[in-house]
């Protein structure tokens, strides 16, 4: 199925089930006449603990209306009600949203990691948000990595590129997004060595013409895709696999990207400093030593490593002839042991993002374990890295649902309150921190004093009952009409004051602050 046939197929699908906009774009935007109270400035406060969707509220239908404080909906697109929306990146007025937890759209036994058959709704949704009140779905793009990128989707504004690795596999895709509404696949390569099982004849007939080994199981060996961070100059990607190695990928020529080398210890996720000569690596317990299975259990010590990657930035280190190379010089490391800090044994170091405040340099770091049944739930922290050789935790970003004493109360909810990803109003002088917590929703924090973060707003999306749900999907991402999960990175647009997120069933959403968030919220610049 080539790209043109795929677009035609989706257009037919949209004509049958979705709304079509006047300009021919795909749509599942919310029409003015259908706008509910979530578009108003009226708060609807959480009925239980901070961050909680109590079981009683799920049963009586109250949670189906969502909860919010200090935020309202500006515009929304449910992406053809496909569900499983998990990662988001952006360039200019365009958002890119990819899928995971694929059983929601493939059926309970299907997965792009192990089964090449796929639904045309799966892949990278391209959304035109130039009108924030009516964001439009332009197209859904499929390529070897974008069919199952898990947490690896990233975009770079400077070079107008989008990249991802395939979850569990070796595929790496680069898109040229010079026209942000029409990204073009510039290259698709394989990172390292993997196993590709023989193709099934019937699948080959159905999917003929698609590159990248999509007709068979793709499992990476020394590297398998999980997450990724992209340098600010757009020249280097570092892809993580959480359980084995990290891959350094040269993007100097986006039509000919190549693997420079692999190194350990493995990270779950990572980040760069603004000058791209430091790597912040979230190291996931014993897994960071190369032991264990993907994602746990992280029964050992978690932590955050600070690495000098000047040689990678300057290209003074060449491509390793044997794929493997020594890790970059370690400048500093801050450890923690999940059980000793009141988290479940399965939780592991996950997120690493840089910011500055009042002349000091920090990281936001969170742990994660993304399924129900593993309280006490993983939470986040702020690490002062002004002295890179002596990083230190200065405060925790913790909801009441994350408290050990509330474990039994939250366990009854059959939900997932783990921390996940992050955003800032301005990383170079951050006053506002955005965090996502799956079922706990989007949370907004005043961090003008990073030692005393204070929550000022939150958002639980109204769940989309039209999203297909399969058994057990609620343990990871969505529960039909009872609650929705917010897993993505968060974009704050200073010129408009708008906040971009995506959630499992409600899709792409643009939010704005309301007066109840208080006077400390960032003010739109209008530029």
XYZ file of C-alpha atoms in Angstrom:
527
model
C 0.000 0.000 0.000
C 1.764 3.162 -1.123
C 1.275 6.594 0.397
C -1.249 7.803 -2.183
C -3.436 4.720 -1.720
C -3.188 5.122 2.028
C -4.383 8.733 1.895
C -7.282 7.730 -0.368
C -8.227 4.963 2.048
C -8.240 7.339 4.993
C -10.270 9.908 3.023
C -12.881 7.232 2.377
C -12.803 6.293 6.043
C -13.260 9.919 7.048
C -16.178 10.276 4.658
C -17.840 7.329 6.347
C -17.149 8.126 9.976
C -15.460 11.483 10.501
C -16.211 15.071 9.673
C -14.717 16.633 6.550
C -13.614 20.241 6.429
C -14.340 22.558 3.526
C -10.722 22.663 2.387
C -10.480 18.916 1.915
C -8.482 18.218 5.045
C -9.367 15.306 7.264
C -11.128 16.390 10.406
C -12.527 15.372 13.712
C -12.487 18.843 15.120
C -15.184 19.910 17.551
C -17.791 22.093 15.854
C -18.880 25.313 17.539
C -22.387 23.927 18.082
C -21.015 20.852 19.873
C -18.773 22.670 22.330
C -19.305 21.658 25.935
C -18.578 23.269 29.298
C -14.884 22.394 29.057
C -14.604 25.374 26.683
C -15.817 27.721 29.434
C -13.837 29.255 32.299
C -15.851 27.346 34.896
C -13.733 24.960 36.977
C -14.817 21.404 37.659
C -12.731 20.258 40.585
C -11.359 16.785 41.260
C -13.624 14.896 43.665
C -10.898 12.934 45.469
C -7.199 13.150 46.145
C -5.022 15.468 44.122
C -4.754 13.795 40.704
C -7.309 11.058 41.412
C -10.233 9.757 39.367
C -11.979 7.806 42.159
C -13.686 4.546 41.305
C -16.984 5.835 42.658
C -16.845 8.786 40.244
C -16.091 6.404 37.385
C -19.071 4.208 38.255
C -21.611 6.999 38.683
C -20.566 8.719 35.443
C -19.210 11.898 37.027
C -15.696 11.394 35.636
C -17.057 11.215 32.073
C -17.383 15.011 32.213
C -13.689 15.541 32.949
C -12.141 17.709 35.669
C -10.303 21.004 35.403
C -8.963 23.934 37.332
C -7.463 27.069 35.829
C -7.624 25.737 32.259
C -10.174 25.695 29.461
C -10.335 24.086 26.036
C -9.654 26.321 23.022
C -9.702 23.748 20.224
C -9.622 19.978 19.750
C -9.264 17.264 17.128
C -10.013 13.671 18.109
C -7.997 12.289 15.146
C -10.876 10.281 13.712
C -11.607 8.828 17.180
C -8.742 6.391 16.698
C -7.530 6.294 20.324
C -4.053 5.213 21.483
C -2.587 8.711 21.000
C 0.641 8.719 22.950
C 3.456 10.962 21.679
C 3.404 14.518 20.338
C 5.947 16.774 18.639
C 5.566 20.090 16.813
C 6.950 22.533 14.271
C 5.412 25.972 13.803
C 1.633 25.685 13.536
C 1.755 21.904 13.066
C 1.435 19.143 15.626
C 2.429 15.512 15.076
C 0.755 12.787 17.133
C 1.641 9.085 17.059
C 0.054 5.994 18.544
C 0.913 3.260 20.995
C -1.039 0.720 23.074
C -2.058 -0.492 19.617
C -4.517 -3.097 20.766
C -7.006 -0.240 21.002
C -7.061 0.118 17.237
C -5.835 -3.280 16.042
C -7.700 -5.645 18.321
C -6.511 -7.382 21.486
C -3.984 -9.666 19.819
C -2.380 -7.219 17.397
C 0.642 -4.963 17.753
C 2.948 -3.212 15.292
C 5.863 -4.594 17.291
C 4.939 -8.210 16.566
C 2.358 -8.128 13.774
C 2.843 -6.268 10.511
C -0.859 -5.906 9.824
C -2.011 -2.461 10.755
C -4.964 -0.127 10.673
C -4.675 2.951 8.412
C -5.506 5.131 11.408
C -2.226 4.105 13.009
C 0.822 6.288 12.405
C 1.842 9.942 12.564
C -1.157 12.262 12.461
C -0.333 15.669 10.986
C -2.475 18.435 12.444
C -2.736 22.002 11.175
C -3.315 24.170 14.255
C -2.998 27.544 12.524
C -6.576 28.170 13.655
C -6.316 27.173 17.322
C -10.088 27.051 17.701
C -10.418 24.510 14.903
C -7.293 22.348 14.456
C -7.528 20.188 11.349
C -6.247 16.673 10.721
C -4.372 16.887 7.414
C -3.104 13.335 6.955
C -1.813 10.232 8.707
C 1.629 9.074 7.580
C 2.947 5.536 7.905
C 6.556 4.431 7.590
C 8.693 1.755 9.257
C 9.316 3.666 12.496
C 6.144 5.755 12.578
C 3.938 2.668 12.771
C 5.164 2.001 16.308
C 7.477 4.785 17.562
C 6.517 4.421 21.226
C 8.208 7.387 23.021
C 10.739 8.305 20.327
C 8.867 10.931 18.300
C 10.795 14.240 18.209
C 10.860 17.288 15.921
C 13.343 20.102 15.418
C 12.184 23.633 14.611
C 15.575 24.866 13.365
C 16.032 22.214 10.670
C 12.345 21.381 10.192
C 12.802 17.648 10.662
C 10.864 14.887 12.444
C 12.509 11.667 13.643
C 11.536 8.440 15.388
C 12.712 4.910 16.016
C 10.464 1.886 15.926
C 9.505 0.616 19.369
C 11.288 -2.666 20.037
C 12.868 -2.651 16.585
C 15.668 -1.106 14.561
C 13.922 1.206 12.089
C 14.810 4.922 12.205
C 12.876 7.448 10.106
C 13.676 11.050 9.202
C 11.058 13.366 7.706
C 11.689 16.677 5.966
C 9.002 19.003 7.340
C 9.990 22.171 5.483
C 6.276 22.340 4.731
C 5.051 21.410 8.177
C 1.671 20.234 6.893
C 3.234 17.907 4.329
C 6.235 16.097 5.839
C 8.160 13.954 3.361
C 10.076 10.825 4.348
C 13.718 11.703 3.659
C 15.262 8.435 4.859
C 14.499 5.214 6.683
C 17.412 3.136 7.952
C 18.013 0.310 10.382
C 20.018 0.879 13.550
C 22.347 -1.948 14.383
C 21.354 -5.571 14.058
C 17.919 -7.103 14.420
C 15.927 -10.222 13.727
C 13.387 -10.183 10.920
C 11.234 -13.291 10.674
C 10.148 -14.679 7.287
C 7.296 -12.828 5.639
C 3.842 -14.383 5.535
C 2.587 -14.636 1.923
C -0.854 -13.199 2.593
C 0.624 -10.266 4.504
C 3.122 -9.629 1.719
C 0.273 -9.395 -0.780
C -1.699 -7.001 1.386
C 1.252 -4.747 2.175
C 3.305 -4.922 -0.997
C 5.271 -1.792 -1.715
C 5.847 -0.703 1.879
C 9.569 -0.475 2.738
C 11.356 -1.380 5.918
C 10.419 -4.970 6.715
C 6.890 -4.186 7.892
C 5.646 -7.592 6.808
C 7.527 -9.359 9.568
C 8.537 -9.188 13.198
C 11.367 -6.719 13.779
C 13.311 -7.149 17.029
C 16.472 -5.199 17.707
C 19.357 -6.982 19.415
C 22.127 -4.631 20.644
C 19.637 -1.788 20.219
C 15.857 -1.740 20.151
C 13.853 1.454 19.931
C 12.129 3.003 22.904
C 12.669 6.775 23.319
C 14.873 9.471 21.782
C 16.233 12.978 22.265
C 17.184 15.352 19.462
C 19.876 18.033 19.694
C 18.880 21.689 19.442
C 20.871 22.089 16.237
C 19.101 19.070 14.747
C 22.357 17.324 13.795
C 22.372 14.504 16.367
C 19.772 12.075 17.661
C 20.423 9.842 20.638
C 17.957 6.976 20.724
C 17.504 4.950 23.902
C 16.361 1.391 24.416
C 16.020 1.373 28.234
C 17.480 -2.115 28.580
C 20.556 -2.417 26.371
C 22.321 0.474 24.601
C 21.938 4.036 23.339
C 22.377 4.810 19.630
C 24.130 7.972 18.407
C 22.770 8.916 14.966
C 24.382 11.452 12.642
C 21.812 13.703 10.922
C 24.160 16.086 9.112
C 22.588 14.871 5.879
C 18.961 13.921 6.563
C 18.811 11.891 3.366
C 21.736 9.775 4.545
C 21.568 9.459 8.339
C 23.862 6.870 9.855
C 24.644 5.192 13.152
C 27.859 6.540 14.659
C 27.992 4.103 17.562
C 26.194 2.378 20.413
C 27.099 2.831 24.056
C 25.965 1.789 27.530
C 24.663 2.276 30.187
C 21.199 2.279 28.707
C 18.884 5.192 29.322
C 15.119 5.201 29.385
C 14.958 8.747 28.011
C 17.328 11.676 27.633
C 17.827 15.368 26.966
C 20.409 17.898 25.742
C 21.579 21.228 27.094
C 21.110 24.248 24.761
C 24.676 24.047 23.429
C 24.343 20.321 22.704
C 27.561 19.348 24.495
C 25.854 17.714 27.490
C 23.653 14.642 27.545
C 21.262 14.051 30.440
C 20.537 10.329 30.637
C 17.759 8.853 32.767
C 19.297 5.535 33.848
C 16.796 2.873 34.754
C 17.914 0.822 37.774
C 19.671 -2.493 37.155
C 18.608 -2.212 33.540
C 21.174 0.558 33.139
C 23.818 -2.085 33.790
C 22.525 -4.197 30.929
C 20.548 -6.641 33.059
C 16.880 -7.502 33.118
C 14.071 -7.200 30.590
C 12.699 -4.094 28.894
C 11.021 -1.835 31.439
C 11.851 -3.670 34.560
C 11.556 -4.471 37.221
C 13.973 -1.734 38.254
C 14.790 -3.215 41.636
C 18.139 -1.491 41.829
C 19.278 2.096 41.915
C 17.842 4.622 39.501
C 19.505 7.889 38.659
C 20.395 10.739 36.350
C 23.743 10.864 34.544
C 25.371 13.989 33.093
C 27.711 13.202 30.173
C 30.139 15.343 28.213
C 29.277 14.783 24.542
C 31.489 17.526 23.086
C 33.222 14.939 20.905
C 29.894 13.821 19.461
C 28.820 17.397 18.791
C 32.146 18.321 17.173
C 32.333 15.032 15.241
C 35.817 14.462 16.640
C 34.734 10.917 17.438
C 34.227 8.848 14.325
C 31.926 5.975 13.488
C 32.782 2.864 15.457
C 33.717 -0.010 13.119
C 32.227 -2.529 15.543
C 29.118 -0.479 16.433
C 30.064 -0.323 20.115
C 32.047 2.411 21.780
C 32.832 3.632 25.275
C 30.316 5.888 26.977
C 31.025 9.630 26.850
C 32.816 11.030 29.924
C 30.544 11.023 32.981
C 30.613 14.404 34.734
C 28.077 13.785 37.475
C 25.466 11.330 38.679
C 22.638 11.637 41.177
C 21.179 8.304 42.394
C 17.946 7.252 44.034
C 16.410 3.905 44.883
C 12.725 3.775 44.025
C 11.562 1.681 46.995
C 13.438 3.842 49.487
C 11.797 7.025 48.157
C 8.285 5.591 48.313
C 7.757 4.231 44.797
C 6.812 0.787 43.541
C 9.670 -1.682 42.869
C 8.872 -1.521 39.139
C 9.353 2.265 38.845
C 12.386 3.541 36.965
C 14.131 6.780 36.019
C 12.426 8.094 32.898
C 12.497 11.771 31.896
C 15.353 14.291 31.656
C 14.726 17.905 30.613
C 16.898 20.985 31.145
C 15.748 24.407 32.373
C 17.184 27.532 33.993
C 15.801 29.752 36.720
C 17.352 32.825 38.362
C 20.828 32.030 37.079
C 20.859 28.392 38.184
C 20.591 25.303 35.997
C 18.186 22.440 36.692
C 16.750 19.231 35.331
C 13.198 18.015 35.637
C 13.354 14.257 36.102
C 10.533 11.813 36.656
C 10.284 8.103 37.235
C 7.663 5.982 35.506
C 5.833 2.717 35.505
C 2.913 3.013 33.081
C 0.405 0.398 34.179
C -2.253 0.002 36.816
C -1.610 -2.138 39.858
C 1.828 -0.822 40.843
C 1.269 1.830 43.503
C 2.886 3.754 45.092
C 3.001 5.672 41.837
C 6.171 7.111 40.326
C 6.656 10.874 40.608
C 9.054 13.628 39.519
C 11.756 15.831 40.984
C 13.821 18.934 40.310
C 17.603 18.476 40.272
C 20.018 21.386 40.614
C 22.883 20.784 38.152
C 24.548 24.191 38.391
C 27.592 22.261 39.572
C 27.570 19.403 37.080
C 29.892 17.327 39.215
C 27.575 17.523 42.233
C 23.963 17.345 41.040
C 21.435 17.334 43.879
C 17.698 16.871 44.229
C 16.147 20.077 45.595
C 12.393 19.338 45.445
C 9.836 16.721 44.484
C 6.916 17.075 42.065
C 4.470 14.795 43.792
C 0.664 14.543 43.779
C -1.395 13.158 46.631
C -2.007 10.061 44.493
C 1.774 9.490 44.563
C 1.971 9.331 48.347
C 2.741 5.926 49.845
C 0.011 6.446 52.456
C -2.591 6.740 49.666
C -1.544 3.601 47.846
C -4.528 1.437 48.771
C -7.024 4.221 48.061
C -5.688 4.738 44.531
C -5.194 1.044 43.793
C -8.975 0.574 43.755
C -9.341 2.956 40.809
C -7.874 0.583 38.171
C -5.968 3.562 36.780
C -2.386 4.700 36.281
C -1.168 7.782 38.160
C 2.503 7.590 37.197
C 4.346 10.736 36.127
C 5.483 10.826 32.505
C 6.506 13.867 30.428
C 7.061 17.596 30.768
C 7.073 21.110 29.291
C 8.062 24.666 30.313
C 6.880 28.176 29.569
C 10.487 29.137 28.756
C 13.338 26.688 29.439
C 15.854 29.552 29.599
C 13.972 31.316 32.409
C 11.314 28.911 33.581
C 8.531 30.064 35.859
C 5.914 27.455 34.906
C 6.311 23.684 34.687
C 3.837 21.374 32.927
C 3.814 17.669 33.795
C 1.720 14.795 32.489
C 0.574 11.906 34.684
C -1.469 9.505 32.544
C -4.790 9.196 34.452
C -3.654 12.068 36.691
C -3.914 14.361 33.671
C -1.966 17.514 32.887
C -0.625 19.365 35.929
C 0.716 22.933 36.004
C 3.223 24.157 38.604
C 4.550 27.544 39.639
C 8.332 27.007 39.843
C 9.494 30.586 40.317
C 11.084 29.063 43.401
C 12.241 25.609 42.194
C 12.736 24.542 45.809
C 9.021 25.072 46.505
C 6.961 24.077 43.450
C 3.259 24.887 43.806
C 0.433 23.458 41.689
C -1.785 26.123 40.122
C -3.891 24.291 37.504
C -4.820 20.866 36.141
C -6.693 19.252 33.266
C -8.423 15.873 32.995
C -9.766 15.653 29.426
C -13.353 14.666 28.774
C -12.896 11.056 27.602
C -14.031 10.218 24.087
C -16.558 7.342 24.213
C -16.233 6.808 20.451
C -12.702 5.477 20.851
C -12.456 1.688 20.483
C -11.387 0.003 23.693
C -10.079 -3.514 24.135
C -9.839 -5.545 27.356
C -7.118 -4.392 29.753
C -6.362 -1.217 27.785
C -7.345 0.784 30.872
C -4.307 -0.604 32.657
C -2.162 1.441 30.299
C -3.986 4.265 28.643
C -7.747 4.672 28.470
C -10.988 3.372 29.884
C -13.646 4.456 27.419
C -16.024 6.949 28.972
C -14.616 6.735 32.520
C -11.310 8.602 32.166
C -8.647 9.572 29.668
C -4.847 9.578 30.008
C -2.461 12.442 29.184
C 0.981 11.000 28.340
C 2.645 13.482 25.950
C 5.245 16.199 26.093
C 3.644 19.620 26.550
C 4.065 22.674 24.325
C 3.553 26.201 25.633
C 3.255 28.893 22.935
C 4.380 32.183 24.497
C 2.915 34.336 21.723
C -0.629 33.082 22.347
C -0.407 31.631 25.847
C -1.807 28.373 24.470
C -0.865 24.914 25.738
C -0.725 21.891 23.433
C -1.226 18.300 24.592
C -2.581 15.039 23.242
C -4.419 12.351 25.173
C -5.330 8.753 24.470
C -8.960 9.105 23.488
C -9.660 12.856 23.302
C -6.818 13.424 20.849
C -5.076 16.727 20.181
C -6.098 19.611 22.422
C -5.229 23.306 22.729
C -5.774 24.817 26.176
C -5.598 28.265 27.729
C -5.329 29.518 31.294
C -8.370 30.902 33.108
C -8.370 33.377 36.022
C -8.565 30.618 38.646
C -4.990 29.570 37.778
C -3.935 32.714 39.612
C -1.717 35.706 38.814
C 1.560 33.794 38.412
C 0.741 32.231 35.027
C 2.848 33.406 32.081
C 1.244 36.166 30.034
C 1.007 35.902 26.222
C 3.635 37.976 24.458
C 1.489 38.577 21.360
C 4.501 38.079 19.096
